[in-house]
PDB file of C-alpha atoms in Angstrom:
ATOM      1  CA  GLY L  19      -1.869  -8.280 -16.438  1.00  0.00           C
ATOM      2  CA  GLU L  20      -0.389  -8.489 -13.189  1.00  0.00           C
ATOM      3  CA  SER L  21      -2.100  -9.529  -9.830  1.00  0.00           C
ATOM      4  CA  VAL L  22      -1.354 -10.101  -6.554  1.00  0.00           C
ATOM      5  CA  GLY L  23      -4.053 -12.376  -4.459  1.00  0.00           C
ATOM      6  CA  LEU L  24      -4.362 -13.849  -1.027  1.00  0.00           C
ATOM      7  CA  HIS L  25      -5.307 -17.538  -0.185  1.00  0.00           C
ATOM      8  CA  LEU L  26      -7.142 -16.679   2.507  1.00  0.00           C
ATOM      9  CA  PRO L  27      -9.160 -13.469   3.644  1.00  0.00           C
ATOM     10  CA  THR L  28      -9.237 -14.091   6.838  1.00  0.00           C
ATOM     11  CA  LEU L  29      -7.189 -15.929   9.877  1.00  0.00           C
ATOM     12  CA  SER L  30      -7.678 -16.347  13.483  1.00  0.00           C
ATOM     13  CA  VAL L  31      -4.982 -17.283  15.615  1.00  0.00           C
ATOM     14  CA  GLN L  32      -4.471 -17.881  19.340  1.00  0.00           C
ATOM     15  CA  GLU L  33      -2.230 -15.935  20.952  1.00  0.00           C
ATOM     16  CA  GLY L  34       1.210 -17.379  21.115  1.00  0.00           C
ATOM     17  CA  ASP L  35       0.873 -19.275  18.031  1.00  0.00           C
ATOM     18  CA  ASN L  36       2.301 -18.951  15.155  1.00  0.00           C
ATOM     19  CA  SER L  37       0.556 -17.081  12.307  1.00  0.00           C
ATOM     20  CA  ILE L  38       1.185 -17.987   8.459  1.00  0.00           C
ATOM     21  CA  ILE L  39      -0.338 -15.360   5.874  1.00  0.00           C
ATOM     22  CA  ASN L  40      -0.256 -16.556   2.198  1.00  0.00           C
ATOM     23  CA  CYS L  41      -0.253 -14.619  -1.073  1.00  0.00           C
ATOM     24  CA  ALA L  42       0.038 -15.593  -4.763  1.00  0.00           C
ATOM     25  CA  TYR L  43       1.092 -13.641  -7.393  1.00  0.00           C
ATOM     26  CA  SER L  44       0.843 -13.807 -11.025  1.00  0.00           C
ATOM     27  CA  ASN L  45       4.070 -11.488 -12.552  1.00  0.00           C
ATOM     28  CA  SER L  46       6.769 -14.027 -12.832  1.00  0.00           C
ATOM     29  CA  ALA L  47       9.278 -10.970 -13.876  1.00  0.00           C
ATOM     30  CA  SER L  48       8.421  -9.445 -10.427  1.00  0.00           C
ATOM     31  CA  ASP L  49      11.493  -8.609  -8.555  1.00  0.00           C
ATOM     32  CA  TYR L  50      10.849  -7.341  -5.331  1.00  0.00           C
ATOM     33  CA  PHE L  51       8.338  -7.966  -2.899  1.00  0.00           C
ATOM     34  CA  ILE L  52       6.770  -6.060   0.553  1.00  0.00           C
ATOM     35  CA  TRP L  53       4.706  -7.114   3.041  1.00  0.00           C
ATOM     36  CA  TYR L  54       2.498  -4.542   5.103  1.00  0.00           C
ATOM     37  CA  LYS L  55       0.293  -4.310   7.859  1.00  0.00           C
ATOM     38  CA  GLN L  56      -2.489  -1.974   8.379  1.00  0.00           C
ATOM     39  CA  GLU L  57      -4.254  -1.692  11.871  1.00  0.00           C
ATOM     40  CA  SER L  58      -7.735   0.050  11.942  1.00  0.00           C
ATOM     41  CA  GLY L  59      -8.027   3.652  10.935  1.00  0.00           C
ATOM     42  CA  LYS L  60      -4.203   3.772   9.944  1.00  0.00           C
ATOM     43  CA  GLY L  61      -2.025   3.701   6.872  1.00  0.00           C
ATOM     44  CA  PRO L  62      -0.381   0.389   6.201  1.00  0.00           C
ATOM     45  CA  GLN L  63       3.260  -0.015   7.580  1.00  0.00           C
ATOM     46  CA  PHE L  64       6.402  -1.787   6.079  1.00  0.00           C
ATOM     47  CA  ILE L  65       6.867  -4.885   7.513  1.00  0.00           C
ATOM     48  CA  ILE L  66       9.505  -6.461   5.574  1.00  0.00           C
ATOM     49  CA  ASP L  67      10.782  -6.798   2.184  1.00  0.00           C
ATOM     50  CA  ILE L  68      12.420  -9.707  -0.102  1.00  0.00           C
ATOM     51  CA  ARG L  69      14.290  -9.588  -3.443  1.00  0.00           C
ATOM     52  CA  SER L  70      13.685 -12.164  -6.178  1.00  0.00           C
ATOM     53  CA  ASN L  71      17.163 -13.321  -5.547  1.00  0.00           C
ATOM     54  CA  MET L  72      16.297 -14.472  -1.955  1.00  0.00           C
ATOM     55  CA  ASP L  73      13.871 -17.287  -1.164  1.00  0.00           C
ATOM     56  CA  LYS L  74      13.907 -16.448   3.109  1.00  0.00           C
ATOM     57  CA  ARG L  75      14.561 -13.281   4.763  1.00  0.00           C
ATOM     58  CA  GLN L  76      13.865 -12.850   8.594  1.00  0.00           C
ATOM     59  CA  GLY L  77      13.332  -9.822  10.952  1.00  0.00           C
ATOM     60  CA  GLN L  78      12.006  -9.824  14.323  1.00  0.00           C
ATOM     61  CA  ARG L  79       9.246 -12.208  14.711  1.00  0.00           C
ATOM     62  CA  VAL L  80       8.733 -12.185  11.438  1.00  0.00           C
ATOM     63  CA  THR L  81       9.899 -14.439   8.063  1.00  0.00           C
ATOM     64  CA  VAL L  82       8.762 -13.840   4.603  1.00  0.00           C
ATOM     65  CA  LEU L  83       9.217 -17.072   2.197  1.00  0.00           C
ATOM     66  CA  LEU L  84       9.354 -16.429  -1.412  1.00  0.00           C
ATOM     67  CA  ASN L  85       8.682 -19.537  -3.756  1.00  0.00           C
ATOM     68  CA  LYS L  86       9.451 -18.382  -7.280  1.00  0.00           C
ATOM     69  CA  THR L  87       8.611 -22.073  -9.109  1.00  0.00           C
ATOM     70  CA  VAL L  88       5.012 -21.701  -7.620  1.00  0.00           C
ATOM     71  CA  LYS L  89       4.651 -17.776  -7.483  1.00  0.00           C
ATOM     72  CA  HIS L  90       4.186 -18.079  -3.691  1.00  0.00           C
ATOM     73  CA  LEU L  91       4.715 -15.612  -0.804  1.00  0.00           C
ATOM     74  CA  SER L  92       4.369 -15.958   2.522  1.00  0.00           C
ATOM     75  CA  LEU L  93       4.613 -14.196   5.902  1.00  0.00           C
ATOM     76  CA  GLN L  94       5.269 -15.797   9.392  1.00  0.00           C
ATOM     77  CA  ILE L  95       4.749 -14.401  12.454  1.00  0.00           C
ATOM     78  CA  ALA L  96       6.013 -16.198  15.474  1.00  0.00           C
ATOM     79  CA  ALA L  97       4.393 -16.321  19.094  1.00  0.00           C
ATOM     80  CA  THR L  98       1.491 -13.906  17.606  1.00  0.00           C
ATOM     81  CA  GLN L  99       0.338 -10.986  20.049  1.00  0.00           C
ATOM     82  CA  PRO L 100      -2.913  -8.985  20.325  1.00  0.00           C
ATOM     83  CA  GLY L 101      -1.045  -6.096  19.083  1.00  0.00           C
ATOM     84  CA  ASP L 102      -0.292  -8.320  15.372  1.00  0.00           C
ATOM     85  CA  SER L 103      -3.901  -7.792  15.016  1.00  0.00           C
ATOM     86  CA  ALA L 104      -4.322  -5.937  11.733  1.00  0.00           C
ATOM     87  CA  VAL L 105      -5.165  -6.606   7.978  1.00  0.00           C
ATOM     88  CA  TYR L 106      -1.917  -7.516   5.927  1.00  0.00           C
ATOM     89  CA  PHE L 107      -0.886  -6.862   2.553  1.00  0.00           C
ATOM     90  CA  CYS L 108       1.264  -8.303   0.081  1.00  0.00           C
ATOM     91  CA  ALA L 109       2.824  -6.395  -2.703  1.00  0.00           C
ATOM     92  CA  GLU L 110       4.756  -7.082  -5.474  1.00  0.00           C
ATOM     93  CA  ARG L 111       6.744  -4.230  -7.633  1.00  0.00           C
ATOM     94  CA  ASP L 112       5.431  -3.882 -11.416  1.00  0.00           C
ATOM     95  CA  ASN L 113       6.960  -4.189 -14.350  1.00  0.00           C
ATOM     96  CA  TYR L 114       8.028  -0.743 -14.847  1.00  0.00           C
ATOM     97  CA  GLY L 115       9.761  -0.884 -11.350  1.00  0.00           C
ATOM     98  CA  GLN L 116       8.187   2.016  -9.854  1.00  0.00           C
ATOM     99  CA  ASN L 117       4.783   1.097  -8.399  1.00  0.00           C
ATOM    100  CA  PHE L 118       3.608  -1.646  -6.494  1.00  0.00           C
ATOM    101  CA  VAL L 119       0.663  -3.886  -6.925  1.00  0.00           C
ATOM    102  CA  PHE L 120      -1.013  -4.937  -3.835  1.00  0.00           C
ATOM    103  CA  GLY L 121      -3.468  -7.876  -2.929  1.00  0.00           C
ATOM    104  CA  PRO L 122      -7.158  -7.682  -1.039  1.00  0.00           C
ATOM    105  CA  GLY L 123      -5.608  -8.241   2.384  1.00  0.00           C
ATOM    106  CA  THR L 124      -5.697 -10.922   5.123  1.00  0.00           C
ATOM    107  CA  ARG L 125      -7.287 -10.072   8.140  1.00  0.00           C
ATOM    108  CA  LEU L 126      -5.255 -11.675  11.136  1.00  0.00           C
ATOM    109  CA  SER L 127      -7.395 -11.971  14.544  1.00  0.00           C
ATOM    110  CA  VAL L 128      -5.633 -12.938  17.555  1.00  0.00           C
ATOM    111  CA  LEU L 129      -7.545 -14.479  20.095  1.00  0.00           C
ATOM    112  CA  PRO L 130      -7.098 -14.568  23.657  1.00  0.00           C
TER     113      PRO L 130
ATOM    114  CA  ASN T  26      10.010  14.238  11.048  1.00  0.00           C
ATOM    115  CA  ALA T  27       6.183  14.234  10.088  1.00  0.00           C
ATOM    116  CA  GLY T  28       6.724  11.799   7.573  1.00  0.00           C
ATOM    117  CA  VAL T  29       3.604  11.591   5.139  1.00  0.00           C
ATOM    118  CA  THR T  30       0.917  13.658   6.434  1.00  0.00           C
ATOM    119  CA  GLN T  31      -2.649  13.940   4.851  1.00  0.00           C
ATOM    120  CA  THR T  32      -5.601  16.640   5.052  1.00  0.00           C
ATOM    121  CA  PRO T  33      -8.048  16.405   5.645  1.00  0.00           C
ATOM    122  CA  LYS T  34      -8.888  13.213   7.929  1.00  0.00           C
ATOM    123  CA  PHE T  35     -12.535  12.994   6.970  1.00  0.00           C
ATOM    124  CA  GLN T  36     -14.863  14.686   4.120  1.00  0.00           C
ATOM    125  CA  VAL T  37     -17.954  14.709   2.839  1.00  0.00           C
ATOM    126  CA  LEU T  38     -19.076  16.088  -0.360  1.00  0.00           C
ATOM    127  CA  LYS T  39     -22.076  16.618  -2.519  1.00  0.00           C
ATOM    128  CA  THR T  40     -22.193  14.773  -6.082  1.00  0.00           C
ATOM    129  CA  GLY T  41     -20.593  17.374  -8.445  1.00  0.00           C
ATOM    130  CA  GLN T  42     -18.686  19.329  -5.910  1.00  0.00           C
ATOM    131  CA  SER T  43     -14.876  19.463  -6.272  1.00  0.00           C
ATOM    132  CA  MET T  44     -11.911  19.315  -3.773  1.00  0.00           C
ATOM    133  CA  THR T  45      -8.635  18.938  -3.339  1.00  0.00           C
ATOM    134  CA  LEU T  46      -6.735  16.114  -0.961  1.00  0.00           C
ATOM    135  CA  GLN T  47      -3.642  17.437   0.343  1.00  0.00           C
ATOM    136  CA  CYS T  48      -0.327  15.608   0.958  1.00  0.00           C
ATOM    137  CA  ALA T  49       2.929  16.544   2.038  1.00  0.00           C
ATOM    138  CA  GLN T  50       6.210  14.769   3.287  1.00  0.00           C
ATOM    139  CA  ASP T  51       9.143  15.665   4.901  1.00  0.00           C
ATOM    140  CA  MET T  52      11.553  13.078   4.251  1.00  0.00           C
ATOM    141  CA  ASN T  53      12.908  14.489   0.648  1.00  0.00           C
ATOM    142  CA  HIS T  54      11.426  11.598  -0.896  1.00  0.00           C
ATOM    143  CA  GLU T  55      11.631  11.658  -5.234  1.00  0.00           C
ATOM    144  CA  TYR T  56       8.573   9.327  -5.490  1.00  0.00           C
ATOM    145  CA  MET T  57       4.880   9.760  -3.984  1.00  0.00           C
ATOM    146  CA  SER T  58       1.834   8.338  -5.219  1.00  0.00           C
ATOM    147  CA  TRP T  59      -2.136   8.084  -4.543  1.00  0.00           C
ATOM    148  CA  TYR T  60      -4.031   5.018  -3.787  1.00  0.00           C
ATOM    149  CA  ARG T  61      -7.592   4.357  -2.913  1.00  0.00           C
ATOM    150  CA  GLN T  62      -8.565   1.764  -0.819  1.00  0.00           C
ATOM    151  CA  ASP T  63     -12.299   0.091  -1.068  1.00  0.00           C
ATOM    152  CA  PRO T  64     -13.439  -3.121   0.699  1.00  0.00           C
ATOM    153  CA  GLY T  65     -12.069  -6.145  -0.283  1.00  0.00           C
ATOM    154  CA  MET T  66     -10.120  -4.480  -3.221  1.00  0.00           C
ATOM    155  CA  GLY T  67      -6.825  -3.498  -1.569  1.00  0.00           C
ATOM    156  CA  LEU T  68      -4.981  -0.753  -2.550  1.00  0.00           C
ATOM    157  CA  ARG T  69      -5.099   0.562  -6.146  1.00  0.00           C
ATOM    158  CA  LEU T  70      -3.040   3.233  -7.849  1.00  0.00           C
ATOM    159  CA  ILE T  71      -4.363   6.413  -9.011  1.00  0.00           C
ATOM    160  CA  HIS T  72      -1.705   8.916 -10.080  1.00  0.00           C
ATOM    161  CA  TYR T  73       2.105   8.903  -9.516  1.00  0.00           C
ATOM    162  CA  SER T  74       5.296  10.848  -9.322  1.00  0.00           C
ATOM    163  CA  VAL T  75       9.035  10.063  -9.914  1.00  0.00           C
ATOM    164  CA  GLY T  76       9.819  13.857  -9.108  1.00  0.00           C
ATOM    165  CA  ALA T  77       8.872  17.371  -8.892  1.00  0.00           C
ATOM    166  CA  GLY T  78       7.221  18.518 -12.474  1.00  0.00           C
ATOM    167  CA  ILE T  79       6.668  14.753 -13.499  1.00  0.00           C
ATOM    168  CA  THR T  80       3.530  13.213 -12.811  1.00  0.00           C
ATOM    169  CA  ASP T  81       1.604   9.922 -14.550  1.00  0.00           C
ATOM    170  CA  GLN T  82      -1.342   7.869 -14.442  1.00  0.00           C
ATOM    171  CA  GLY T  83      -1.863   4.789 -12.330  1.00  0.00           C
ATOM    172  CA  GLU T  84      -4.335   1.723 -13.005  1.00  0.00           C
ATOM    173  CA  VAL T  85      -7.392   4.053 -11.997  1.00  0.00           C
ATOM    174  CA  PRO T  86      -6.952   7.615 -12.861  1.00  0.00           C
ATOM    175  CA  ASN T  87     -10.456   8.710 -14.266  1.00  0.00           C
ATOM    176  CA  GLY T  88     -11.817  11.834 -12.289  1.00  0.00           C
ATOM    177  CA  TYR T  89      -8.959  12.458 -10.544  1.00  0.00           C
ATOM    178  CA  ASN T  90      -5.745  15.414 -11.182  1.00  0.00           C
ATOM    179  CA  VAL T  91      -2.427  15.865  -9.917  1.00  0.00           C
ATOM    180  CA  SER T  92       0.400  18.228 -10.055  1.00  0.00           C
ATOM    181  CA  ARG T  93       3.879  18.167  -8.189  1.00  0.00           C
ATOM    182  CA  SER T  94       5.236  21.721  -8.306  1.00  0.00           C
ATOM    183  CA  THR T  95       7.270  20.665  -5.244  1.00  0.00           C
ATOM    184  CA  THR T  96       9.378  17.548  -3.891  1.00  0.00           C
ATOM    185  CA  GLU T  97       7.410  17.761  -0.632  1.00  0.00           C
ATOM    186  CA  ASP T  98       3.691  18.325  -2.039  1.00  0.00           C
ATOM    187  CA  PHE T  99       1.541  15.947  -4.131  1.00  0.00           C
ATOM    188  CA  PRO T 100      -2.106  17.040  -3.832  1.00  0.00           C
ATOM    189  CA  LEU T 101      -4.896  14.842  -5.295  1.00  0.00           C
ATOM    190  CA  ARG T 102      -8.040  16.960  -7.254  1.00  0.00           C
ATOM    191  CA  LEU T 103     -11.272  15.575  -7.456  1.00  0.00           C
ATOM    192  CA  LEU T 104     -12.893  17.266 -10.481  1.00  0.00           C
ATOM    193  CA  SER T 105     -16.667  16.376  -9.846  1.00  0.00           C
ATOM    194  CA  ALA T 106     -17.008  14.626  -7.293  1.00  0.00           C
ATOM    195  CA  ALA T 107     -19.226  11.428  -7.848  1.00  0.00           C
ATOM    196  CA  PRO T 108     -20.432   8.524  -5.198  1.00  0.00           C
ATOM    197  CA  SER T 109     -18.311   6.148  -6.736  1.00  0.00           C
ATOM    198  CA  GLN T 110     -15.350   8.061  -5.244  1.00  0.00           C
ATOM    199  CA  THR T 111     -16.201   7.395  -2.062  1.00  0.00           C
ATOM    200  CA  SER T 112     -13.014   5.349  -0.424  1.00  0.00           C
ATOM    201  CA  VAL T 113     -10.397   6.173   1.655  1.00  0.00           C
ATOM    202  CA  TYR T 114      -7.543   7.865  -0.014  1.00  0.00           C
ATOM    203  CA  PHE T 115      -3.928   7.167   0.888  1.00  0.00           C
ATOM    204  CA  CYS T 116      -1.002   9.117  -0.002  1.00  0.00           C
ATOM    205  CA  ALA T 117       2.524   7.433  -0.319  1.00  0.00           C
ATOM    206  CA  SER T 118       6.111   8.231  -0.532  1.00  0.00           C
ATOM    207  CA  SER T 119       9.426   6.641  -1.006  1.00  0.00           C
ATOM    208  CA  ARG T 120      13.502   7.219  -2.330  1.00  0.00           C
ATOM    209  CA  SER T 121      13.539   6.602  -5.868  1.00  0.00           C
ATOM    210  CA  GLY T 122      15.383   3.374  -7.262  1.00  0.00           C
ATOM    211  CA  GLN T 123      14.967  -0.302  -6.189  1.00  0.00           C
ATOM    212  CA  GLY T 124      14.884  -1.787  -3.065  1.00  0.00           C
ATOM    213  CA  TYR T 125      12.494   1.157  -1.436  1.00  0.00           C
ATOM    214  CA  GLY T 126       8.991   0.719   0.081  1.00  0.00           C
ATOM    215  CA  TYR T 127       6.310   2.998   0.520  1.00  0.00           C
ATOM    216  CA  THR T 128       5.640   5.108   3.643  1.00  0.00           C
ATOM    217  CA  PHE T 129       2.169   5.676   3.821  1.00  0.00           C
ATOM    218  CA  GLY T 130       0.080   8.407   5.400  1.00  0.00           C
ATOM    219  CA  SER T 131      -2.771   7.940   7.659  1.00  0.00           C
ATOM    220  CA  GLY T 132      -5.595   8.290   4.723  1.00  0.00           C
ATOM    221  CA  THR T 133      -8.479  10.759   4.186  1.00  0.00           C
ATOM    222  CA  ARG T 134     -11.964   9.167   4.233  1.00  0.00           C
ATOM    223  CA  LEU T 135     -13.837  10.695   1.695  1.00  0.00           C
ATOM    224  CA  THR T 136     -17.727  10.190   1.160  1.00  0.00           C
ATOM    225  CA  VAL T 137     -19.644  11.597  -1.846  1.00  0.00           C
ATOM    226  CA  VAL T 138     -23.524  11.724  -1.271  1.00  0.00           C
TER     227      VAL T 138
END
């Protein structure tokens, strides 16, 4: 079946450092991936997406990398700030193209 | 625009009671879905709808019912609450078609005692 997982459940970084959050996926046919950020008590918020025909996409302070050979997705946050503290989820679109499968999430803690 | 609105924010139910979690969106999104979020398990799909009058089951549909009579509303009904349904419930919507992510509501925290 399809599954999306994360290598590290918890990540602590110093303020100002770069953060890298990793995700492994199992469905090699998935064509679309999204990273979400969830702050405490709130619903997940869209951060950045990437299609399978790309290997890198950049946003404001965030970069998503896709390695289809090893079925690996990563989210890089530059100059991590206290406001980046949250749980981050990767999600892949399922085989039917309508729903997303979410990983269990990684908690990012930014240390002062 | 309000986005996706969920009510109530918190609810405590006794085992066996029924209730409806409300979800409304004002973005004219065709697609809507319900997820539950449990510690360490991420988000699991309960039911989804690709348009008014159309619903389908997700990964964990047992004990839940949905309907989609309008584009805006997608209520989730718990038929007979069980402690295993204690969770945080999120409603999400998006435009149909490929390349669109979800807009999530702020969630409903449900406790069944």
